[in-house]
Amino acid sequence: MAKDVDESGVKKRKKRESPEKSNGTDPVFSLEDLKIKFGLEKELNPLPIYQRVTAHEEREATNRDPQDDLELYRESCYRLVKLVDEIAEKKCKKPEGWQDDIEEKKLDAIAEIMTLKSLNRIEKIRFKNSRESVNKVRQQVDVLQFQLQNLMCEIQHLKKEVDKCLMFKSKPLGVDLVSVEEFFEAAPPSISRPEITKTDEHQLQLARLEWELRQRKELALLCNELQEKKNSLSGQIKKKVNDLESLAPLIKDVLAVTKPMQEKLGLPSSCTSSVDSEISSLLPCPLYFLYVQAKGYSEAWDKSLTVEINGDIEEAKHMKPLNPILSDNDLSDRELTEQELKTIEKEKKKKFEKKRKRLFAKHPLTVKLKITFKDDSFITLEFTYYLMLHIITVKPSLTLANNVNNSSALELTKNENILLNLFPNDYGIESPNVANYYQLKEIGVDEFDSTKYGLPYLWVQRLGGLDFGCAKRNKKNDRIDAKEEIAKSSLSMTVKDIKRRVKARIALVRQVLEIEQGIVFGPQNMKFVKSSCSIKQWENITWNDFVNMPAAKHFAESPYVSDHDIYFKATVTRGQAKLTVLIAVKPNYPANPPVFSLQLDWNDDIWTASNNTDIIDIEREVNCYWKELVSNSGWAHTLLTLQMHRVMICFDILLECLDPQQFSAEKKTFFHPLRGRNRVHPYKYVPMGEGVFLQR
């Protein structure tokens, strides 16, 4: 065995040492001998071997089929694994001539490894080429994108220039000139110059403007003369009015002096018996001023306002003035005996209740105003005067032509909120007379019960001539005297505001009734836009229900809602998505629009303004951009319905943008479902064609 190994080793060394011999006869020339013999040094080897191999592999990567290389790679791996297994097997079994076989198989394995390395380099070159080609195409796309942006900027610039050209005032806008025929007839030849203006349009326009200027100057002088004449006549009228007003107190004194004589003779009191009648004379001063002014206003201006006096007339005739309530400390300053203390303790509760009754004693007569509207709805206002508190309260009652007893709109007709906040910050909760606070505290009452005794609004006091803010107190009784001037200046404006409030409340009731029936319409410019969702439920809720809802957490401490508002809850559905809408209707609707708060339940998720920007965008669209819905006249009677329609449309757009496969866009057009850095949805409506929704 050792001899065979030595002989095989000698043969191999001989092969390596004599490469010149080939088949025993022909010499073998090396590459260097051929280069020297034929002078092909430069031609055969123009580049280093590394660069030539690299160039060859790049050509192979370009020309070869990657799929064929993949098959070759698999075959080489298979053969390499097979060779390794055979080498391992021969080393274990060691058959005859196993070392020579192992050497040959090692050479074959090295060849397979070289093949795998070559394929690996070719694949890396392919990957490099692919990446370079992708980068090249990406650069081309970026260049095209930049070119597109430049073109868009140029388009915007050109549009602005076109708008400037269109807005250029090349003609005197807003000046209505006389016709050309009238100009030549009325204008003097020095201005008209027909020999020039009939052939030159520009000179004609200048001449017409000059004639217009002259006419306006003449009219201005005439206007000044008429204004001076008007001022003179106004001064004379004012002087006569003052003279007549100064006669009124004198006439009242004369009537008061002659009243006993008229009663004895059985004569009518005067021609103004509707004001100075026996019943009206029994009214306290604040109610008397209210009655007189309301009666005069009804007869002179507003026939829909009726005034009457209710109550016990006989009790009013025999009524005596009440003495002021004394505290317990005012009864006696001396020391009391034990028996007296026991007696006082027994009668303490009776006196306390007696004080309460005396403090809340009211005049037996009341003044009742009734305002009737075109649809036969009417509101009644019953005014009561409290003698010791020295204030007037009102109990309003609204009666509608339609029955709303089984509707959530009944909340809108409750007496305590019909005239709430008729004027800013006038809620009628506390008495406007500061002295009442100490009077109530004396009898152990913390606050004025407006539900039982009526609502002491500030405007009610002014209707009776009382102004607790700046008026001086009477030194005799330490009270603020009623003034007729205050009642006279307040009645007209107050009646108009009450009528405006009731009309708005009637319109609000009608809108709620329509929404309960599923009737929701949009503005006139959105007549082609239909909502795909529907209202499943509408109900009124309380303030506590509102603040406890997740959708209203961000409004809990907000100044935009309060416990004085009227709250509703609506449920809007489309497919599996459910939108809960909370509405806060202000008492002075539509001066302040309703406030909407939203909550979306979809795919087991709850979205509110606290955790989702889409809900914030919809709330902003409805609460902040509501003026875009009120372009038409009479918008105050449909604002709630228009806002509800906008909520439903925005709800549709949100679903159609987030899941277009499940919710298809029906009669709603928008170009981009998402746009901008914040990825906002198109909620802004633009009336182009049938209407388009864009991002803000």
XYZ file of C-alpha atoms in Angstrom:
696
model
C 0.000 0.000 0.000
C 2.842 2.395 0.832
C 4.506 1.610 -2.452
C 1.383 2.489 -4.413
C 1.106 5.780 -2.590
C 4.736 6.660 -3.334
C 4.365 5.795 -6.993
C 1.201 7.896 -7.355
C 2.963 10.791 -5.616
C 5.956 10.536 -7.967
C 3.668 10.513 -10.982
C 1.877 13.635 -9.790
C 5.133 15.450 -9.141
C 6.348 14.522 -12.593
C 3.186 15.940 -14.108
C 3.624 19.211 -12.230
C 7.359 19.456 -13.017
C 7.108 18.864 -16.807
C 4.257 20.930 -18.197
C 6.100 21.253 -21.531
C 5.376 17.659 -22.495
C 2.072 16.823 -24.092
C 1.348 13.291 -25.279
C 5.077 12.561 -25.076
C 5.941 14.446 -28.320
C 4.537 18.022 -28.709
C 5.925 20.766 -26.494
C 3.427 22.933 -24.560
C 3.947 26.689 -24.762
C 2.931 28.932 -21.911
C 0.923 32.148 -22.365
C 4.014 34.251 -21.711
C 5.992 32.425 -24.479
C 3.192 33.107 -26.946
C 3.071 36.810 -26.000
C 6.875 37.157 -26.487
C 6.967 35.072 -29.682
C 4.211 36.868 -31.534
C 4.546 40.333 -29.921
C 1.000 40.308 -28.593
C 1.759 41.586 -25.114
C -0.430 44.676 -25.457
C -3.086 43.059 -27.613
C -3.630 39.995 -25.404
C -3.414 41.813 -22.088
C -4.703 45.383 -22.464
C -6.238 45.392 -18.885
C -5.367 43.794 -15.555
C -6.815 40.374 -14.887
C -9.219 41.686 -12.164
C -10.806 44.248 -14.462
C -11.103 41.708 -17.256
C -12.782 39.203 -14.927
C -15.114 41.913 -13.597
C -16.065 42.977 -17.111
C -16.650 39.352 -18.049
C -18.928 38.800 -15.035
C -20.886 41.978 -15.807
C -21.438 40.766 -19.359
C -22.474 37.377 -18.005
C -24.912 39.031 -15.550
C -26.454 40.925 -18.437
C -26.595 38.139 -20.993
C -27.356 35.121 -18.830
C -30.857 34.116 -17.870
C -31.386 34.382 -14.067
C -33.694 31.385 -14.167
C -30.978 29.236 -15.771
C -28.492 30.409 -13.142
C -30.955 29.410 -10.461
C -31.179 25.897 -11.888
C -27.369 25.756 -12.190
C -27.065 26.905 -8.580
C -29.357 24.152 -7.386
C -27.509 21.507 -9.422
C -24.113 22.703 -8.123
C -25.362 22.606 -4.551
C -26.712 19.125 -5.115
C -23.417 17.896 -6.620
C -21.377 19.576 -3.858
C -23.439 17.896 -1.180
C -23.105 14.588 -2.989
C -19.300 14.967 -3.248
C -19.008 15.822 0.437
C -21.076 12.763 1.323
C -18.916 10.523 -0.894
C -15.678 11.900 0.604
C -16.997 11.319 4.087
C -18.091 7.800 3.165
C -14.684 6.896 1.666
C -12.864 8.279 4.690
C -14.963 6.099 6.890
C -14.747 2.874 4.820
C -11.238 3.443 3.308
C -11.509 1.162 0.244
C -8.625 0.492 -2.106
C -7.379 3.694 -3.789
C -9.567 5.852 -1.550
C -6.988 8.621 -1.193
C -6.735 9.173 -4.964
C -10.503 9.195 -5.212
C -10.735 11.684 -2.377
C -8.233 14.004 -4.059
C -10.174 13.882 -7.324
C -13.460 14.503 -5.543
C -11.892 17.413 -3.656
C -10.921 18.964 -6.969
C -14.472 18.440 -8.219
C -15.862 19.980 -5.018
C -13.533 22.970 -5.395
C -14.787 23.404 -8.943
C -18.390 23.369 -7.692
C -17.510 25.917 -5.017
C -15.919 28.152 -7.636
C -19.089 27.830 -9.694
C -21.180 28.875 -6.699
C -18.889 31.836 -6.053
C -19.148 32.896 -9.666
C -22.946 32.646 -9.539
C -22.971 34.638 -6.306
C -20.890 37.426 -7.840
C -23.100 37.466 -10.926
C -26.212 37.704 -8.733
C -24.725 40.576 -6.741
C -23.948 42.367 -9.995
C -27.563 41.825 -11.093
C -28.822 43.228 -7.767
C -26.518 46.215 -8.107
C -27.686 46.859 -11.664
C -31.345 46.566 -10.614
C -30.872 49.005 -7.765
C -29.088 51.469 -10.035
C -31.846 51.217 -12.621
C -34.503 51.750 -9.929
C -32.656 54.802 -8.612
C -32.359 56.127 -12.126
C -36.081 55.726 -12.762
C -36.842 57.240 -9.354
C -34.738 60.259 -10.211
C -36.657 60.604 -13.444
C -39.940 60.429 -11.507
C -38.687 63.084 -9.062
C -37.717 65.313 -11.961
C -41.169 64.894 -13.480
C -42.758 65.599 -10.086
C -40.756 68.795 -9.726
C -41.726 69.800 -13.239
C -45.386 69.125 -12.394
C -45.162 71.255 -9.250
C -43.527 74.045 -11.196
C -46.288 73.865 -13.774
C -48.949 73.942 -11.043
C -47.305 77.009 -9.525
C -47.230 78.643 -12.926
C -50.913 77.813 -13.404
C -51.790 79.361 -10.035
C -49.749 82.421 -10.885
C -51.466 82.752 -14.252
C -54.875 82.357 -12.603
C -54.060 85.161 -10.173
C -52.947 87.346 -13.045
C -56.162 86.548 -14.924
C -58.218 87.388 -11.819
C -56.367 90.684 -11.497
C -57.138 91.459 -15.103
C -60.800 90.584 -14.635
C -61.016 92.664 -11.444
C -59.359 95.686 -12.994
C -61.780 98.590 -12.815
C -61.579 99.799 -16.352
C -65.021 101.378 -16.051
C -66.608 103.478 -13.275
C -68.315 100.680 -11.374
C -71.265 101.592 -9.179
C -72.079 104.765 -11.138
C -75.338 104.607 -13.060
C -74.978 107.029 -15.943
C -77.853 108.419 -17.938
C -78.438 106.988 -21.376
C -76.600 108.474 -24.368
C -79.794 109.917 -25.887
C -80.788 111.592 -22.607
C -77.232 112.858 -22.199
C -77.221 114.656 -25.557
C -80.679 116.102 -24.845
C -80.011 117.375 -21.304
C -76.295 118.210 -21.259
C -75.159 121.635 -22.516
C -72.989 121.712 -25.683
C -69.953 122.742 -23.626
C -70.049 119.332 -21.983
C -71.638 117.089 -24.609
C -69.425 118.304 -27.525
C -71.288 116.195 -30.085
C -68.756 116.877 -32.839
C -66.166 114.909 -30.837
C -68.082 112.523 -28.592
C -70.190 110.976 -31.361
C -67.060 109.588 -32.988
C -64.886 108.939 -29.932
C -66.224 106.477 -27.339
C -63.610 107.462 -24.768
C -64.419 111.168 -24.965
C -68.116 110.296 -24.789
C -67.555 108.378 -21.547
C -65.561 111.263 -20.047
C -68.268 113.740 -21.019
C -70.995 111.594 -19.457
C -68.963 111.341 -16.227
C -68.483 115.104 -16.168
C -72.213 115.625 -16.605
C -72.915 113.119 -13.817
C -70.519 114.974 -11.498
C -72.197 118.320 -12.159
C -75.648 116.875 -11.515
C -74.536 115.283 -8.256
C -73.043 118.535 -7.010
C -76.316 120.320 -7.719
C -78.295 117.578 -5.959
C -75.925 117.744 -2.975
C -76.597 121.464 -2.582
C -80.329 120.835 -2.804
C -80.026 118.040 -0.213
C -78.245 120.364 2.217
C -80.981 122.967 1.858
C -83.696 120.381 2.487
C -81.777 118.996 5.472
C -81.598 122.429 7.065
C -85.311 122.869 6.515
C -85.956 119.447 8.032
C -83.871 120.253 11.111
C -85.786 123.473 11.597
C -89.147 121.694 11.419
C -87.877 118.930 13.734
C -86.898 121.532 16.329
C -90.349 123.072 16.195
C -92.021 119.667 16.533
C -89.787 118.733 19.456
C -90.621 121.969 21.220
C -94.352 121.344 20.820
C -93.965 117.755 22.067
C -92.142 118.981 25.162
C -94.897 121.494 25.782
C -97.520 118.753 25.511
C -95.571 116.443 27.836
C -95.254 119.201 30.405
C -99.049 119.488 30.386
C -99.532 115.805 31.303
C -98.719 116.196 35.057
C -100.948 119.234 35.262
C -103.812 117.360 33.640
C -103.340 114.461 36.062
C -103.469 116.855 39.009
C -106.652 118.435 37.661
C -108.251 115.011 37.187
C -107.240 113.983 40.699
C -108.777 117.155 42.180
C -112.027 116.792 40.233
C -112.386 113.053 40.872
C -114.446 113.406 44.136
C -116.829 115.811 42.429
C -117.233 113.439 39.448
C -118.018 110.553 41.804
C -120.698 112.559 43.644
C -122.280 113.715 40.397
C -122.066 110.213 38.889
C -120.092 111.439 35.893
C -117.533 109.333 33.953
C -114.024 109.921 35.171
C -112.557 111.125 31.850
C -112.171 110.356 28.213
C -109.129 108.266 29.090
C -111.140 105.848 31.217
C -109.219 102.831 29.800
C -106.131 104.084 31.626
C -107.550 105.901 34.645
C -110.445 103.544 35.272
C -111.416 102.420 38.719
C -109.659 99.063 38.343
C -106.402 100.431 36.983
C -106.278 102.999 39.754
C -106.148 100.132 42.250
C -102.948 98.761 40.737
C -99.632 99.367 42.481
C -97.428 101.899 40.791
C -95.154 99.435 38.873
C -98.108 97.420 37.530
C -99.950 100.628 36.714
C -97.094 101.891 34.564
C -96.915 98.503 32.862
C -100.656 98.477 32.192
C -100.748 102.037 30.850
C -97.813 101.591 28.495
C -98.978 98.182 27.248
C -102.511 99.488 26.663
C -101.267 102.491 24.737
C -98.839 100.384 22.709
C -101.623 97.930 21.851
C -104.001 100.636 20.682
C -101.402 102.563 18.719
C -99.115 99.966 17.153
C -99.759 96.304 17.828
C -103.279 94.880 17.712
C -101.946 91.382 18.417
C -101.170 92.496 21.987
C -104.080 92.451 24.422
C -103.954 93.702 28.014
C -106.256 92.906 30.912
C -106.353 93.132 34.692
C -107.162 90.023 36.711
C -107.609 89.426 40.418
C -109.838 90.235 43.374
C -111.004 93.817 42.925
C -112.822 94.016 46.272
C -109.733 92.865 48.149
C -107.685 95.465 46.318
C -110.150 98.201 47.348
C -109.935 97.329 51.045
C -106.220 96.618 51.031
C -104.114 98.361 53.676
C -100.408 99.128 53.477
C -98.150 96.568 55.163
C -95.710 97.484 57.879
C -92.085 96.450 57.439
C -91.011 93.163 58.999
C -89.031 93.551 62.214
C -86.395 91.133 63.350
C -86.549 89.419 66.738
C -83.985 91.860 68.106
C -86.368 94.740 67.447
C -89.127 93.415 69.709
C -87.587 94.420 72.991
C -84.254 95.471 74.383
C -85.035 94.587 78.007
C -84.191 91.340 79.760
C -86.859 88.635 79.464
C -88.057 86.400 82.259
C -88.063 82.634 82.047
C -91.823 82.540 81.500
C -91.584 85.039 78.686
C -88.813 83.000 77.062
C -91.016 79.910 77.145
C -93.877 81.818 75.603
C -91.647 83.223 72.875
C -90.299 79.750 72.158
C -93.828 78.406 71.684
C -94.890 81.202 69.383
C -91.621 81.335 67.472
C -92.730 78.972 64.723
C -96.046 80.770 64.286
C -94.340 84.137 63.977
C -91.774 82.699 61.614
C -94.504 81.405 59.306
C -96.344 84.706 59.623
C -93.207 86.576 58.571
C -92.854 84.294 55.588
C -96.413 84.970 54.478
C -96.031 88.724 54.947
C -92.753 88.796 53.027
C -94.258 86.959 50.062
C -97.512 88.886 50.183
C -98.531 89.911 46.679
C -100.989 92.418 45.340
C -104.412 90.873 44.632
C -104.470 92.331 41.103
C -102.284 91.113 38.249
C -101.690 92.393 34.738
C -101.958 89.847 31.946
C -100.521 90.374 28.468
C -101.429 88.103 25.576
C -99.545 88.120 22.270
C -101.178 86.215 19.400
C -99.328 85.038 16.289
C -100.421 84.281 12.730
C -100.644 80.503 13.247
C -103.021 81.034 16.233
C -100.265 80.270 18.710
C -100.110 82.690 21.620
C -98.102 83.465 24.727
C -99.554 84.860 27.935
C -97.529 86.830 30.471
C -98.990 87.236 33.954
C -97.244 89.961 35.976
C -97.459 89.944 39.773
C -96.201 92.557 42.228
C -94.838 91.510 45.650
C -95.478 94.247 48.164
C -92.688 93.614 50.681
C -90.079 92.439 48.175
C -90.909 95.374 45.885
C -90.346 93.373 42.690
C -92.433 92.173 39.752
C -92.454 88.562 38.593
C -93.828 87.016 35.437
C -95.270 83.592 34.666
C -95.124 82.956 30.910
C -97.219 80.308 29.209
C -96.847 79.327 25.543
C -99.721 77.638 23.729
C -98.968 76.235 20.277
C -101.377 75.590 17.453
C -99.931 72.059 17.073
C -100.071 69.381 19.758
C -96.589 68.431 21.005
C -97.505 66.524 24.171
C -96.007 63.236 22.943
C -92.907 64.776 21.394
C -89.473 65.721 22.673
C -90.308 69.250 21.467
C -92.400 69.658 24.624
C -89.177 70.625 26.427
C -89.004 73.741 24.239
C -92.389 75.026 25.455
C -91.784 74.821 29.206
C -92.558 78.030 31.041
C -89.201 78.332 32.803
C -87.124 78.483 29.604
C -89.330 80.261 27.057
C -88.017 83.730 27.930
C -84.780 82.617 29.554
C -81.878 84.917 28.672
C -84.110 87.220 26.631
C -81.462 89.814 27.330
C -77.824 88.889 28.011
C -77.214 87.214 31.396
C -80.832 87.624 32.495
C -81.785 84.157 33.786
C -84.463 85.150 36.321
C -82.980 82.954 39.055
C -82.155 85.606 41.641
C -84.086 88.674 42.653
C -82.659 91.859 41.101
C -83.436 93.765 44.314
C -80.353 93.417 46.516
C -82.422 94.095 49.648
C -84.343 90.853 49.057
C -81.241 88.813 49.865
C -81.222 90.087 53.455
C -85.008 89.875 53.731
C -84.974 86.221 52.674
C -82.039 85.463 54.938
C -83.968 86.935 57.886
C -86.694 84.290 57.501
C -84.257 81.462 56.734
C -84.736 81.272 52.959
C -81.542 80.837 50.953
C -82.831 81.719 47.488
C -85.862 83.013 45.663
C -88.134 80.176 44.458
C -88.885 81.286 40.909
C -90.962 78.197 40.087
C -93.428 79.056 42.853
C -93.494 82.851 42.851
C -92.621 83.656 39.236
C -89.535 84.775 37.362
C -88.067 88.167 38.408
C -86.336 89.018 35.124
C -84.571 92.366 34.846
C -86.655 93.337 31.819
C -89.815 92.665 33.863
C -88.699 95.223 36.437
C -88.005 97.765 33.704
C -91.474 97.250 32.252
C -92.779 98.378 35.648
C -90.432 101.362 35.773
C -88.035 99.784 38.286
C -84.287 100.010 37.788
C -82.340 98.544 40.692
C -79.008 99.196 39.044
C -78.651 102.954 39.104
C -81.830 104.484 40.548
C -81.782 106.381 43.851
C -83.826 105.207 46.823
C -86.696 107.139 48.356
C -85.642 108.592 51.706
C -89.087 108.064 53.261
C -89.455 104.309 52.762
C -85.915 103.407 51.599
C -87.279 102.024 48.332
C -86.616 102.608 44.662
C -89.536 104.458 43.127
C -90.978 103.313 39.810
C -90.509 105.751 36.937
C -92.775 106.006 33.939
C -89.889 106.991 31.639
C -88.197 103.644 32.221
C -91.383 101.720 31.431
C -92.039 103.844 28.355
C -88.560 103.295 26.906
C -88.536 99.547 27.593
C -91.927 98.280 26.440
C -91.575 98.503 22.662
C -88.188 96.811 22.500
C -89.197 94.121 24.994
C -92.388 93.201 23.124
C -90.447 92.922 19.863
C -87.839 90.682 21.502
C -90.548 88.487 23.028
C -92.253 88.069 19.667
C -88.927 87.298 18.031
C -88.152 84.707 20.714
C -91.537 82.995 20.435
C -91.361 82.866 16.624
C -87.928 81.272 16.840
C -89.196 78.789 19.437
C -92.189 77.864 17.243
C -89.837 77.304 14.312
C -87.588 75.211 16.560
C -90.536 73.047 17.601
C -91.461 72.516 13.957
C -87.884 71.467 13.134
C -87.790 68.973 16.011
C -91.099 67.455 14.887
C -89.741 67.051 11.341
C -86.470 65.511 12.541
C -88.398 63.019 14.685
C -90.152 61.918 11.487
C -86.813 61.590 9.669
C -87.319 64.705 7.533
C -83.939 66.416 7.248
C -83.165 68.759 4.372
C -80.131 70.820 3.454
C -79.666 74.329 2.079
C -80.882 75.239 -1.390
C -77.423 74.982 -2.964
C -77.121 71.363 -1.718
C -80.360 70.085 -3.237
C -78.468 67.489 -5.312
C -76.601 66.114 -2.261
C -78.494 63.328 -0.519
C -77.509 61.654 2.724
C -77.175 57.870 2.818
C -77.558 57.544 6.593
C -80.790 57.780 8.577
C -81.954 58.989 11.990
C -83.041 56.056 14.142
C -83.777 57.902 17.388
C -84.326 61.435 18.666
C -84.955 62.278 22.320
C -84.389 65.052 24.827
C -81.888 64.587 27.666
C -80.896 66.496 30.795
C -77.751 68.447 31.580
C -76.443 65.614 33.776
C -76.982 63.103 30.975
C -75.077 65.367 28.606
C -71.982 65.903 30.758
C -71.761 62.174 31.573
C -71.569 61.174 27.905
C -68.027 60.440 26.575
C -68.679 62.678 23.582
C -69.258 65.727 25.811
C -66.222 65.491 28.077
C -64.455 68.314 26.268
C -67.567 70.510 26.738
C -68.021 69.855 30.482
C -66.012 72.926 31.530
C -66.614 74.865 28.313
C -68.369 78.273 28.346
C -70.227 77.322 25.158
C -72.738 75.105 27.005
C -74.440 75.427 30.381
C -77.211 73.903 32.463
C -79.595 76.548 31.076
C -79.488 75.003 27.590
C -81.943 72.479 26.148
C -80.345 69.159 25.204
C -81.259 66.524 22.631
C -79.718 63.212 21.635
C -79.921 61.743 18.125
C -78.763 58.350 16.830
C -77.694 58.233 13.165
C -76.841 54.889 11.545
C -75.436 53.614 8.281
C -74.657 49.930 8.036
C -72.815 48.827 11.169
C -71.649 52.370 11.981
C -73.598 54.333 14.612
C -73.143 58.052 15.245
C -74.454 59.527 18.503
C -75.190 63.246 18.147
C -75.593 65.445 21.235
C -77.186 68.849 20.594
C -77.210 71.798 22.992
C -79.840 74.357 21.944
C -79.256 77.791 23.454
C -82.194 79.643 25.073
C -81.620 82.627 22.754
C -81.675 80.492 19.587
C -80.926 81.468 16.824
C -78.784 84.356 18.142
C -76.397 81.625 19.300
C -76.441 78.464 17.150
C -76.868 74.961 18.590
C -73.675 73.203 19.698
C -73.066 69.668 18.402
C -70.956 66.933 20.028
C -70.366 63.576 18.305
C -69.491 59.979 19.172
C -68.915 57.273 16.529
C -69.282 53.555 17.344
C -67.801 51.456 14.540
C -65.877 48.161 14.392
C -65.892 47.833 18.215
C -64.188 51.250 18.519
C -65.544 54.437 20.098
C -64.395 57.678 18.470
C -64.873 61.051 20.122
C -63.222 64.435 19.867
C -60.917 63.365 22.689
C -59.266 60.559 20.724
C -59.969 61.096 17.016
C -59.190 64.024 14.729
C -61.936 63.081 12.242
C -64.599 63.718 14.905
C -62.884 67.022 15.726
C -63.046 68.017 12.046
C -66.769 67.214 11.781
C -67.586 69.092 15.005
C -65.579 72.065 13.742
C -67.425 71.936 10.407
C -70.839 72.069 12.106
C -70.108 74.373 15.063
C -67.690 76.851 13.454
C -68.766 77.043 9.797
C -72.540 77.113 10.357
C -72.786 80.523 8.667
C -72.101 78.826 5.313
C -75.514 77.143 5.691
C -77.550 80.331 6.204
C -77.114 82.206 2.951
C -80.866 82.246 2.260
C -83.407 84.469 4.002
C -85.390 82.879 6.802
C -82.423 80.777 7.887
C -83.305 81.277 11.543
C -86.314 78.984 11.113
C -84.230 76.103 9.666
C -80.791 76.372 11.308
C -81.117 73.236 13.462
C -82.251 71.143 10.484
C -79.449 72.504 8.291
C -76.813 71.703 10.922
C -78.220 68.200 11.383
C -78.104 67.679 7.613
C -74.461 68.777 7.541
C -73.633 66.278 10.335
C -75.210 63.443 8.342
C -73.391 64.421 5.135
C -70.035 64.612 6.949
C -70.766 61.230 8.529
C -71.332 59.758 5.052
C -68.115 61.294 3.727
C -66.107 59.941 6.671
C -67.346 56.386 6.092
C -66.933 56.591 2.316
C -63.348 57.813 2.663
C -62.320 55.266 5.304
C -63.979 52.210 3.740
C -65.002 52.886 0.110
C -65.632 49.193 -0.574
C -68.328 48.933 2.089
C -69.718 52.469 1.767
C -69.966 53.713 -1.792
C -70.208 57.435 -2.527
C -73.812 58.204 -3.486
C -74.434 61.630 -5.035
C -71.400 63.077 -3.247
C -68.376 64.152 -5.285
C -64.890 64.663 -3.883
C -61.497 64.491 -5.579
C -59.197 63.343 -2.767
C -60.354 61.279 0.244
C -57.262 62.434 2.154
C -55.120 65.491 1.702
C -52.538 67.603 3.478
C -50.161 66.927 6.303
C -53.032 66.212 8.697
C -54.718 63.834 6.192
C -58.084 65.564 6.488
C -61.230 64.504 4.674
C -63.230 66.720 2.261
C -65.989 68.231 4.425
C -66.190 71.703 2.852
C -68.991 72.013 0.310
C -68.429 74.083 -2.827
C -71.523 74.639 -5.046
C -69.865 73.869 -8.390
C -72.137 71.974 -10.765
C -73.997 69.476 -8.619
C -71.662 70.204 -5.702
C -68.126 69.217 -4.769
C -66.600 68.503 -1.358
C -63.068 69.761 -0.740
C -60.614 69.888 2.142
C -60.307 73.129 4.059
